[in-house]
XYZ file of N, CA, C and O in Angstrom:
808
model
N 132.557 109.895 131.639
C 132.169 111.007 132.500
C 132.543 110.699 133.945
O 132.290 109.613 134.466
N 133.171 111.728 134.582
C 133.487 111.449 135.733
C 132.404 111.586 136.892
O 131.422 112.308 136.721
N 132.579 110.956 137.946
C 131.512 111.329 139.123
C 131.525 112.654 139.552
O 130.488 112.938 140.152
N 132.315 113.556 139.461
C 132.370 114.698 139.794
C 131.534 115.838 139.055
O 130.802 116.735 139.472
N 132.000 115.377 137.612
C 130.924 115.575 136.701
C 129.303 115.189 136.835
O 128.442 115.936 136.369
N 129.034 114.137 137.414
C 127.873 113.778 137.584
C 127.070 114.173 138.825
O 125.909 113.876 139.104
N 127.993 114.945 139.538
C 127.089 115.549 140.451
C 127.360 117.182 140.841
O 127.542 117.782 141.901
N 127.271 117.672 139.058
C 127.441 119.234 139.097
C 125.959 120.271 140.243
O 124.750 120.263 140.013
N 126.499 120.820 141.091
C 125.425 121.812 142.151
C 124.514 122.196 141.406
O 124.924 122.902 140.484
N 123.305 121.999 141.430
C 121.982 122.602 141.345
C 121.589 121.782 139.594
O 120.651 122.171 138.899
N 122.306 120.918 139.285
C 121.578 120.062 138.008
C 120.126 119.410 138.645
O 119.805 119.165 139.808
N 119.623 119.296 137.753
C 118.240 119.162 137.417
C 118.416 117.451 138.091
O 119.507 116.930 137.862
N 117.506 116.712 138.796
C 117.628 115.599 139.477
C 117.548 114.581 138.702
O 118.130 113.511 138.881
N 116.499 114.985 137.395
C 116.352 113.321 137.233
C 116.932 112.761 136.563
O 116.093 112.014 136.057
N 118.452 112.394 135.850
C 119.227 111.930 135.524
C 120.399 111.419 136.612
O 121.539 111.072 136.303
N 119.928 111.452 137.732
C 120.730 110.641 138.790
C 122.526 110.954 138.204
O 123.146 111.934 137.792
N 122.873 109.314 138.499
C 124.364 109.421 138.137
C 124.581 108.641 136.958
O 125.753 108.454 136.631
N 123.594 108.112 136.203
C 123.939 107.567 135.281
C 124.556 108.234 134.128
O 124.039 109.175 133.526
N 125.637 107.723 133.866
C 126.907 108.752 133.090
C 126.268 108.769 131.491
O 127.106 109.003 130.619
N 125.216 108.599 131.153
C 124.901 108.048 129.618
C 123.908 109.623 130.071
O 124.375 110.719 129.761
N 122.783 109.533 130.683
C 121.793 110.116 130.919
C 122.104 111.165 131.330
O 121.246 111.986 131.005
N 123.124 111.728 132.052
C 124.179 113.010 132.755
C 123.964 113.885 131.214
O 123.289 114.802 130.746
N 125.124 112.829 130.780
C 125.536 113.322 129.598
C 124.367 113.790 128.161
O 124.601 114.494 127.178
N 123.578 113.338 128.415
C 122.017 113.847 127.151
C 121.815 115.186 128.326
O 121.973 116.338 127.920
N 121.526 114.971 129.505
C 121.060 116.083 130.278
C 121.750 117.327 129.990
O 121.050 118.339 129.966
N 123.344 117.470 129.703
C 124.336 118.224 130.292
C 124.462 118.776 128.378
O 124.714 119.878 127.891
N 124.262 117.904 127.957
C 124.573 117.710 126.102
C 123.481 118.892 125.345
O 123.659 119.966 124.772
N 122.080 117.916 125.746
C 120.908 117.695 124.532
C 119.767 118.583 124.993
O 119.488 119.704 124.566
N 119.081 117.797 126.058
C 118.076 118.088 126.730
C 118.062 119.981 126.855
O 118.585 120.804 127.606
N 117.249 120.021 125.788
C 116.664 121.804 126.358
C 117.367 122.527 125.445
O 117.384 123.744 125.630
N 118.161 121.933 124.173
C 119.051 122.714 123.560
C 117.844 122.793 122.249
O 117.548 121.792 121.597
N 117.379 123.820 122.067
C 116.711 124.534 121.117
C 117.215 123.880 119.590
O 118.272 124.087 118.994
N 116.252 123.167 119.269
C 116.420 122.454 117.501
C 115.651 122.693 116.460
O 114.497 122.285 116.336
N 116.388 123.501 115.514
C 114.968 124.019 114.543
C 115.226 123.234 113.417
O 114.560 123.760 112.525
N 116.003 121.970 112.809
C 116.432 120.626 112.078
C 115.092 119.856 111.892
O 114.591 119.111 112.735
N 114.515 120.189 110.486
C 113.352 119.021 110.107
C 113.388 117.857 110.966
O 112.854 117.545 112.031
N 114.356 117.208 109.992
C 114.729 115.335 110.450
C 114.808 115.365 111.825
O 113.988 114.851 112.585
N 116.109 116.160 112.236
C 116.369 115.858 113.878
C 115.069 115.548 114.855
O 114.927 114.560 115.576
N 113.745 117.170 114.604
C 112.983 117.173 114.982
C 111.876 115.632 114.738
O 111.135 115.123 115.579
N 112.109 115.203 113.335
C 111.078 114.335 113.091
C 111.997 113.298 114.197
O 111.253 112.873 115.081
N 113.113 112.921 114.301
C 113.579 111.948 115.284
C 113.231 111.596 116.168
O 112.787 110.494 116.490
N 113.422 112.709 116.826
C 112.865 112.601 118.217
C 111.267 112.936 118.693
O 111.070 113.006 119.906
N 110.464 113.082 118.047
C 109.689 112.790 118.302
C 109.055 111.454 118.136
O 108.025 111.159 118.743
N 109.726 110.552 117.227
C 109.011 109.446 116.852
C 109.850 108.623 118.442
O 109.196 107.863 119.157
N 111.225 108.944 118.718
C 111.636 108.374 119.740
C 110.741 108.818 120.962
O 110.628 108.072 121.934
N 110.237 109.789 120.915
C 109.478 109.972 122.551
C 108.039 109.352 122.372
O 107.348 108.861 123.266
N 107.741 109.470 121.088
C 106.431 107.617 120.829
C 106.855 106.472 121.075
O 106.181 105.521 121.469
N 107.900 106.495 120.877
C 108.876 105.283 121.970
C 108.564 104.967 123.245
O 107.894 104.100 123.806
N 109.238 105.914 123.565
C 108.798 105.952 125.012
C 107.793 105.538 125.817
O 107.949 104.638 126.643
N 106.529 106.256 125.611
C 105.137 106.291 125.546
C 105.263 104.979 126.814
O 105.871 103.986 126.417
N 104.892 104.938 127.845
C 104.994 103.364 129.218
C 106.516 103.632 129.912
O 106.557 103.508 131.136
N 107.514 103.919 129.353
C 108.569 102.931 129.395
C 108.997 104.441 130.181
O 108.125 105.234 130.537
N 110.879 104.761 130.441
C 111.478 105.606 130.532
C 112.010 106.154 129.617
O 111.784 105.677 128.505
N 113.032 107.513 129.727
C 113.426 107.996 128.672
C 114.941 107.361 128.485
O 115.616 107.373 127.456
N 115.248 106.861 129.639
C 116.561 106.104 129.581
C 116.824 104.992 128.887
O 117.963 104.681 128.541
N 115.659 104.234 128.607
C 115.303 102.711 127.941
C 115.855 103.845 126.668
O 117.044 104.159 126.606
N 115.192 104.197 126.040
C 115.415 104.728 124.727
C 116.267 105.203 124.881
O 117.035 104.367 124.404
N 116.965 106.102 125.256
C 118.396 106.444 125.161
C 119.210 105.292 125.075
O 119.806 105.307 123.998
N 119.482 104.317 125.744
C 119.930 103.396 125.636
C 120.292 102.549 124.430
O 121.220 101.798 124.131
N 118.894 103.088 123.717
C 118.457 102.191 122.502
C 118.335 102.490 121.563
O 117.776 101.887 120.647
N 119.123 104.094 121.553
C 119.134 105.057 120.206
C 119.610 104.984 118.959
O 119.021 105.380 117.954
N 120.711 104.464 119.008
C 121.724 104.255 118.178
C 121.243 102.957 117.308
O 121.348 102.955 116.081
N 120.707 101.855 118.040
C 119.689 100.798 117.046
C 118.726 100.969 117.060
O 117.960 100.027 116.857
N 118.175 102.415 117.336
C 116.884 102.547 116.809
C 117.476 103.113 115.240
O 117.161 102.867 114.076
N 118.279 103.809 115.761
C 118.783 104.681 114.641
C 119.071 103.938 113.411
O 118.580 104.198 112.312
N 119.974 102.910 113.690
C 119.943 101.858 112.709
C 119.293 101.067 111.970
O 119.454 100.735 110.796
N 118.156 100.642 113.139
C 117.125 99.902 112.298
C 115.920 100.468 111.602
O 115.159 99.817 110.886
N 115.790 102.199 111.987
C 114.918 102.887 111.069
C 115.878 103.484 109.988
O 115.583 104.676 110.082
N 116.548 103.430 109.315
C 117.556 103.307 108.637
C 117.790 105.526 108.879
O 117.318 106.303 108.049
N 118.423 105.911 109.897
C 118.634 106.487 110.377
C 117.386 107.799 110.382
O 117.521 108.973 110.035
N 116.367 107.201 110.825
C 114.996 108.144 110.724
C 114.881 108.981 109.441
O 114.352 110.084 109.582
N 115.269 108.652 108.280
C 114.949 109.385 106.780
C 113.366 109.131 106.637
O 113.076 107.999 106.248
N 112.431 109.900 106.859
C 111.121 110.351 106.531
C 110.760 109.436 105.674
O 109.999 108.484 105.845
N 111.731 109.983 104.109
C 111.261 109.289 102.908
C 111.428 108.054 102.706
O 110.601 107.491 101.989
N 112.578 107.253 103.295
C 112.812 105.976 103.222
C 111.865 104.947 104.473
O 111.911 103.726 104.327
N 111.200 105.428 105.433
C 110.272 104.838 106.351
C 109.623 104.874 105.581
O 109.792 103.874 104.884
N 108.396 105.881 104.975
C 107.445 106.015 104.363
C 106.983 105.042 103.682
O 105.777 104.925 103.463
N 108.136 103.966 103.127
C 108.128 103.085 102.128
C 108.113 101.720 102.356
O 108.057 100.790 101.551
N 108.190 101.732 103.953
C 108.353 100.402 104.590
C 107.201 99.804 104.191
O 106.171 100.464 104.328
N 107.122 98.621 103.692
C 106.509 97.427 103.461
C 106.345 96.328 104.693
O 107.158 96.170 105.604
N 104.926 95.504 104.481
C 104.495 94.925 106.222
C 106.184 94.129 106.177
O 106.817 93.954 107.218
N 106.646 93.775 104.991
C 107.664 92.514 105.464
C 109.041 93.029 106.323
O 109.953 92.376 106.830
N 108.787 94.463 106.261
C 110.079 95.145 106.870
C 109.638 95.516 108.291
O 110.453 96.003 109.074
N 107.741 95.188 108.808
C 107.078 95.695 109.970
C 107.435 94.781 110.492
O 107.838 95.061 111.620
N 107.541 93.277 110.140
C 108.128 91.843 110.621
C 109.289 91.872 110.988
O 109.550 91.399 112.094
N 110.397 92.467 110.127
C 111.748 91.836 110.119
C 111.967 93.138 111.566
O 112.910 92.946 112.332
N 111.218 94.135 111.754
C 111.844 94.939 112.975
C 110.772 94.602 114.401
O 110.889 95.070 115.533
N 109.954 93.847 113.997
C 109.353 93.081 115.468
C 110.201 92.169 115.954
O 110.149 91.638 117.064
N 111.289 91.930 114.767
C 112.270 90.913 115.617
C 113.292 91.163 116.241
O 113.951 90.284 116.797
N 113.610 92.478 116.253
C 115.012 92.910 116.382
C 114.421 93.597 117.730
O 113.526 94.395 118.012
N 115.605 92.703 118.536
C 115.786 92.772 119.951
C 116.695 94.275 120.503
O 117.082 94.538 121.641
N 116.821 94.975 119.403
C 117.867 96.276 119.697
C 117.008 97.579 119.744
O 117.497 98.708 119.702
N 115.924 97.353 119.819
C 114.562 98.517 119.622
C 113.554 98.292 120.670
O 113.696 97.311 121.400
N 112.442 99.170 120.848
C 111.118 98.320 121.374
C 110.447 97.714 119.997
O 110.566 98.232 118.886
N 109.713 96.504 120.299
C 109.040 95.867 119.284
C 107.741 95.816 119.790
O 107.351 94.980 120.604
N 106.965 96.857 119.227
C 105.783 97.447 119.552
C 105.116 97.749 118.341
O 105.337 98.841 117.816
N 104.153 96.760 117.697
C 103.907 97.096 116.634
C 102.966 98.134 115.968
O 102.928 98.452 114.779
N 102.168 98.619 117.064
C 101.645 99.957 117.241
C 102.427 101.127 116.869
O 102.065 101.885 115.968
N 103.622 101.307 117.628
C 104.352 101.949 117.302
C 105.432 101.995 116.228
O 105.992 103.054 115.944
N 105.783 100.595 115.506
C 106.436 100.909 115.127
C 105.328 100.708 113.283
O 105.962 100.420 112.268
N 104.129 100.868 113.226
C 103.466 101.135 112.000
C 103.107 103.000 112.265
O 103.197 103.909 111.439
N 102.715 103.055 113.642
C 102.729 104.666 113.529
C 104.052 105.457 113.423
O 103.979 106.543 112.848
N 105.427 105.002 113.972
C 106.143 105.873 112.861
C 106.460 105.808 111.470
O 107.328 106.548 111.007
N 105.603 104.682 110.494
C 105.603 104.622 108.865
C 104.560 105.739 108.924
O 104.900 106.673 108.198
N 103.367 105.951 109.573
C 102.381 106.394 109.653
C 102.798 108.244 109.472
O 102.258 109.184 108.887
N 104.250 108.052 110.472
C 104.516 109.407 110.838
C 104.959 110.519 109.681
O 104.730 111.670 109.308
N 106.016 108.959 109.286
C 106.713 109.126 108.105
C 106.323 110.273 107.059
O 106.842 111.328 106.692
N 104.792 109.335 106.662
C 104.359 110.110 105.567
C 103.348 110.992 105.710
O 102.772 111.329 104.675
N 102.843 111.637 107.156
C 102.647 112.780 107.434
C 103.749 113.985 107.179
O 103.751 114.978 106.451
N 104.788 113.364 108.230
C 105.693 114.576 107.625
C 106.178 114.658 106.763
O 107.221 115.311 106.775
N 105.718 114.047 105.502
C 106.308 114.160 104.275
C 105.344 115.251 103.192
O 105.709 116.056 102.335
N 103.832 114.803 103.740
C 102.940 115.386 103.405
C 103.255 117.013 103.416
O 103.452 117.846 102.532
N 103.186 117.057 105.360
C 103.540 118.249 105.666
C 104.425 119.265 104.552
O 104.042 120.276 103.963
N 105.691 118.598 104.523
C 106.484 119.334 103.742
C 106.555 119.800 102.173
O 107.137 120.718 101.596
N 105.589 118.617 101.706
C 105.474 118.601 100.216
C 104.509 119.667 100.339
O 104.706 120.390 99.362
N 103.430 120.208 101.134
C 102.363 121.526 100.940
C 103.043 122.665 101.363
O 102.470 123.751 101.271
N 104.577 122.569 101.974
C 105.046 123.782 102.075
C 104.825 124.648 103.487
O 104.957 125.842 103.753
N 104.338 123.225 104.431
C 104.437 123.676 106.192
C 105.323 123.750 106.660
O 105.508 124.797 107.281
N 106.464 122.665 106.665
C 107.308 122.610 107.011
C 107.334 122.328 108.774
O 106.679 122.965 109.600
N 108.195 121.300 109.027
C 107.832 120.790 110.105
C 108.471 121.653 111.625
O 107.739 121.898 112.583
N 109.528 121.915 111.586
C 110.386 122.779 112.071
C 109.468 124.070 112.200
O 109.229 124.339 113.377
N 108.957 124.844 111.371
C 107.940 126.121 111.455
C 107.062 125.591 111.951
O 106.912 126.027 113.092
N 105.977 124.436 111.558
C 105.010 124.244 112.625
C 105.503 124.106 114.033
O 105.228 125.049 114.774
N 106.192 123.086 114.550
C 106.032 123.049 115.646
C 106.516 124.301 116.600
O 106.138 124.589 117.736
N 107.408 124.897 115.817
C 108.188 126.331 116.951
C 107.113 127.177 116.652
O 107.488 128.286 117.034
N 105.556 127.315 116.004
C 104.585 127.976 115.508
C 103.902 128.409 117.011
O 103.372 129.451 117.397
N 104.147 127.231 117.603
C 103.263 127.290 119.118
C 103.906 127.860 120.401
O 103.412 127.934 121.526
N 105.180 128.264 119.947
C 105.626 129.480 121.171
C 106.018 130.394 120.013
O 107.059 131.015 120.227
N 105.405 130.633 118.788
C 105.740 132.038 118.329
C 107.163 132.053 117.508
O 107.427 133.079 116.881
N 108.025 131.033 117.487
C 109.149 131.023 117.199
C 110.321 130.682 118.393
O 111.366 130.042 118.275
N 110.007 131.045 119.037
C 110.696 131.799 120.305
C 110.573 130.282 121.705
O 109.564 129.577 121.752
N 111.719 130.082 122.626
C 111.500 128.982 123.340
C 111.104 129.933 124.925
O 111.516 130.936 125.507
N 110.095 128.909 125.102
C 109.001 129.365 126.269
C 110.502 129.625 127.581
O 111.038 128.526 127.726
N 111.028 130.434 128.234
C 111.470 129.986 129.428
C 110.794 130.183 130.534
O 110.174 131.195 130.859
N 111.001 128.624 131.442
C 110.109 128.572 132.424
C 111.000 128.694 133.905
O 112.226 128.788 133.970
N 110.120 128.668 134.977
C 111.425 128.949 136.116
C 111.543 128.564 137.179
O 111.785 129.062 138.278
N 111.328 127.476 136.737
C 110.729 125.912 137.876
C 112.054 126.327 139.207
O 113.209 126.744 139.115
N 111.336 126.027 140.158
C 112.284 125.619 140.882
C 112.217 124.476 141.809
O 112.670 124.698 142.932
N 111.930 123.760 141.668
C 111.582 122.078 141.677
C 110.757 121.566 140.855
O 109.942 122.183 140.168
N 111.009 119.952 140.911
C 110.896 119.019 139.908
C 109.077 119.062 139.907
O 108.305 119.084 138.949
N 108.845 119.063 141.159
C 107.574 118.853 141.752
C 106.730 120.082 140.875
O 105.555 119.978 140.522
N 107.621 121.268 140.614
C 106.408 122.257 139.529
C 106.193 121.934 138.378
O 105.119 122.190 137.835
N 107.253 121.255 137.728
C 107.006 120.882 136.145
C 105.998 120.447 135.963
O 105.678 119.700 136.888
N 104.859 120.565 134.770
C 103.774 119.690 134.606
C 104.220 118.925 133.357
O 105.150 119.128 132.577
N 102.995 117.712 133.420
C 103.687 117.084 132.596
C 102.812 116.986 131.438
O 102.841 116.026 130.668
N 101.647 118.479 131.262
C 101.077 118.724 129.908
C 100.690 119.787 130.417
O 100.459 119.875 131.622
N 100.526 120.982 129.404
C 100.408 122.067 129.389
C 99.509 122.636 128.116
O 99.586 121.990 127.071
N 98.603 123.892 128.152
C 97.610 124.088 126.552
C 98.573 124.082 125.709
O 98.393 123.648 124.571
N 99.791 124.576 126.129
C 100.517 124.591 124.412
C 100.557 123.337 124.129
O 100.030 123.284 123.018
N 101.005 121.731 124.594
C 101.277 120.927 124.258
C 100.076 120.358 123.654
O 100.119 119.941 122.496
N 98.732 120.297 124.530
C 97.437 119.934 124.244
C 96.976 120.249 122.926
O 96.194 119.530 122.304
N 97.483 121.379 122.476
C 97.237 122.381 121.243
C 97.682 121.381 120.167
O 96.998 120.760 119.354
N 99.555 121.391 120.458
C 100.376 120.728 119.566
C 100.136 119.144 119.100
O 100.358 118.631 118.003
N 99.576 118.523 120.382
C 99.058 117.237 120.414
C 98.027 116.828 118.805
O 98.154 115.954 117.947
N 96.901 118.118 119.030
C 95.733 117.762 118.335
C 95.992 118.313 117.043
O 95.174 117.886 116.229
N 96.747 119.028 116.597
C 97.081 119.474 115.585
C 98.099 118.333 114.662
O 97.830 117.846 113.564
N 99.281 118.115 115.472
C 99.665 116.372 115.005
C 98.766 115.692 114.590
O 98.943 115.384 113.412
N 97.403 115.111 115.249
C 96.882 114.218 115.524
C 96.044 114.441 113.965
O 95.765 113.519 113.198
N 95.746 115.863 113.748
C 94.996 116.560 112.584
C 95.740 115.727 111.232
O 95.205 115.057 110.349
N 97.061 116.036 111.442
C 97.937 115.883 109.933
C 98.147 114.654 109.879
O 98.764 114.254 108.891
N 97.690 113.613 110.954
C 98.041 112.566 110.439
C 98.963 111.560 111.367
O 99.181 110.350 111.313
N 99.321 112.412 112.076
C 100.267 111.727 113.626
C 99.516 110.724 114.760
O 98.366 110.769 115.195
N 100.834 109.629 115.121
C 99.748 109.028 116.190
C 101.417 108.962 117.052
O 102.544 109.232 116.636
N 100.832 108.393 118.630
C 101.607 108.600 119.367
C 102.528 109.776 120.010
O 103.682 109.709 120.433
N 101.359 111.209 119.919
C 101.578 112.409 120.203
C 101.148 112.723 120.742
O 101.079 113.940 120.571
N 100.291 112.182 122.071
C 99.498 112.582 122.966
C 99.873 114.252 123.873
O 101.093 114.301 124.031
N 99.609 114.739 124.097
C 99.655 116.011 125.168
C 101.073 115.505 126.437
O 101.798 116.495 126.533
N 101.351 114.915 126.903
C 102.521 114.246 127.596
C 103.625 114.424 126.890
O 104.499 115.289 126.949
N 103.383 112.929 125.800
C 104.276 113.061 124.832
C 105.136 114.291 124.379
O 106.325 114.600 124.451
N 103.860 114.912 123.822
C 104.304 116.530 122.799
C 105.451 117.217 124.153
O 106.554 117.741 123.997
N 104.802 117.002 125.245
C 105.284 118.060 126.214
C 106.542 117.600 126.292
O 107.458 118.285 125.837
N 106.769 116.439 126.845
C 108.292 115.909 126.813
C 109.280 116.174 125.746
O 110.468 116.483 125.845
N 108.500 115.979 124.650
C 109.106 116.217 123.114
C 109.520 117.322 123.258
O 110.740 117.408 123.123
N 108.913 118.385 123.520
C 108.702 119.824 123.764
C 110.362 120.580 124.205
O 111.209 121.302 123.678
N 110.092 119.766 125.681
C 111.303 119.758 127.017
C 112.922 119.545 126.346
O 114.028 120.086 126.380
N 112.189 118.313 125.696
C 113.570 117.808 124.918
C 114.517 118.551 123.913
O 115.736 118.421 123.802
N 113.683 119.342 123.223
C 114.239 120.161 121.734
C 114.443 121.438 122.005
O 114.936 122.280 121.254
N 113.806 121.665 123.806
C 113.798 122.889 123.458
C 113.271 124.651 123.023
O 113.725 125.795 123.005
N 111.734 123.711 122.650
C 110.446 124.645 122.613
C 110.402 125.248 123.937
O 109.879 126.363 123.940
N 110.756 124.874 124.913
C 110.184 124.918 126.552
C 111.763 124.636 127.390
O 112.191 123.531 127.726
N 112.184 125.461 127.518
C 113.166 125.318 128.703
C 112.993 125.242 130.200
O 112.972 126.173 131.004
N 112.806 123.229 130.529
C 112.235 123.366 131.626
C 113.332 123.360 133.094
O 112.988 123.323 134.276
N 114.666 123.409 132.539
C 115.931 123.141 133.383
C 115.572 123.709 134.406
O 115.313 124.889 134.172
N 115.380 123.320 135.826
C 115.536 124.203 137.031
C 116.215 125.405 137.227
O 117.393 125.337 136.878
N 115.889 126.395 137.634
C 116.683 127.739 137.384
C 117.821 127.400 138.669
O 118.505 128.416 138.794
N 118.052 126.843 139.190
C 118.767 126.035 139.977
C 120.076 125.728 138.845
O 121.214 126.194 138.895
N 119.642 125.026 138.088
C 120.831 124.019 137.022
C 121.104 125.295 136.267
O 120.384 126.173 135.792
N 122.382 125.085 136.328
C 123.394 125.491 135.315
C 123.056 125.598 133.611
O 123.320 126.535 132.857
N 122.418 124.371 133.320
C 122.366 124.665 131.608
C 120.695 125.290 131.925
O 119.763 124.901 131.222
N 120.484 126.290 133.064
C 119.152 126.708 132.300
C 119.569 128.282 131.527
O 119.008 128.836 130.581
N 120.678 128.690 132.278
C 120.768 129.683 131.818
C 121.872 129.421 130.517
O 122.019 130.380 129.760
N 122.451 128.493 130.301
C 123.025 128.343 129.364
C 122.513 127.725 127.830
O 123.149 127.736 126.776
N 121.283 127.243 128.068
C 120.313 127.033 127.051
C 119.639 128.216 126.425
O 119.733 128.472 125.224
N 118.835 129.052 127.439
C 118.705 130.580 127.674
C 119.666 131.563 126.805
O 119.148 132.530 126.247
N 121.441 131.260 126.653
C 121.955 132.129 126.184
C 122.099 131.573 124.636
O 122.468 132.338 123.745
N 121.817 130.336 124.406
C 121.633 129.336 123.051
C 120.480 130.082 122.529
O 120.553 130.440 121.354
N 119.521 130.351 123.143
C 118.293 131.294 122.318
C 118.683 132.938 121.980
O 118.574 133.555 120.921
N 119.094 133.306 123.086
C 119.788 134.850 122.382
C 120.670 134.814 121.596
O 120.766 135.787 120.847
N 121.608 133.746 121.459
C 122.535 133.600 120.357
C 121.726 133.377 118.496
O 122.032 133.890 117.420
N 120.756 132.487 118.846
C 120.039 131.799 117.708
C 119.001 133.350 117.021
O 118.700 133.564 115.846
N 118.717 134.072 118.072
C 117.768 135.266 117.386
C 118.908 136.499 116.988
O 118.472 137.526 116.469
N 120.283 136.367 117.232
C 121.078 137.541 116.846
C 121.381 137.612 115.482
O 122.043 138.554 115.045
């Protein structure tokens, strides 16, 4: 990515110039995902997060990706303590063992979920109706960083069986997929995320 690229007029600030983080910003961030798995992904990655930045994990996606043997629900579900060991060691992840028994934990919630016929993708887009919230920030300084919908989404996770979904969390999660388009109406992909939702309801 070029520097020129990295400092497109009125993008959203907090991805600085780092060409990795540009690029999720310019890519990912805010692009509406209605994908079971994808969805189960990234949320277990923003339990990641949870202290740290979102850049650490970005960073660290691809061996996260690897070492949860590419976030398959059904194949976590099955992890055994000797596989909770062999990934406290691996220096290509966070090794957080909190976290990394609550995404086995997660695993087989959302497995649950799906085997009764909720479906994970319908729950969570359940809490804006289907439909992604657009918001119309115009600085960083308005975004909050929990909101009732998230608070909602939080405790309802927390219901089925989820840990590391706090109200923050959810919200970021939220930001990330897409439920909530929080792009500065300033930035460029807000309205171009915006036209990703009129495209998706035609």
């Amino acid at each position: 990515m070029t520097s020129s690229k990295a400092s497109v007029a009125g993008r959203c600030p907090w991805p600085g110039e780092d060409p990795l983080y540009v690029a999720y910003h310019d890519e990912e961030w805010g692009v509406p995902e209605y994908d079971d798995r994808a969805l189960f992904e990234k949320l277990i990655l923003d339990g990641f997060q949870a202290g740290l930045s979102w850049i650490t994990i970005l960073r660290k996606r691809e061996t996260f990706r690897e070492a949860f043997d590419g976030f398959e629900p059904e194949t976590i579900a099955r992890y055994k303590p000797a596989r909770v060991e062999k990934l406290l060691k691996n220096p290509g992840i966070i090794r957080h063992r909190g976290k990394i028994e609550a995404t086995i934990g997660n695993a087989r919630a959302y497995l649950d979920m799906m085997e009764k016929g909720e479906g994970f993708s319908d729950f969570l887009w359940s809490f804006t109706d289907g439909v992604p919230q657009q918001n119309k920030w115009k600085s960083i300084a308005q975004v909050p960083a929990e909101t009732p919908m998230s608070v909602s989404m939080s405790k309802e996770l927390k219901k089925r069986g989820f840990k590391f979904c706090g109200p923050t969390i959810v919200y970021a999660f939220a930001q990330a997929v897409g439920i909530v388009n929080d792009h500065l109406v300033t930035c460029p992909r807000h309205k171009t995320c915006s036209a990703l939702v009129r495209n998706q309801n035609q």
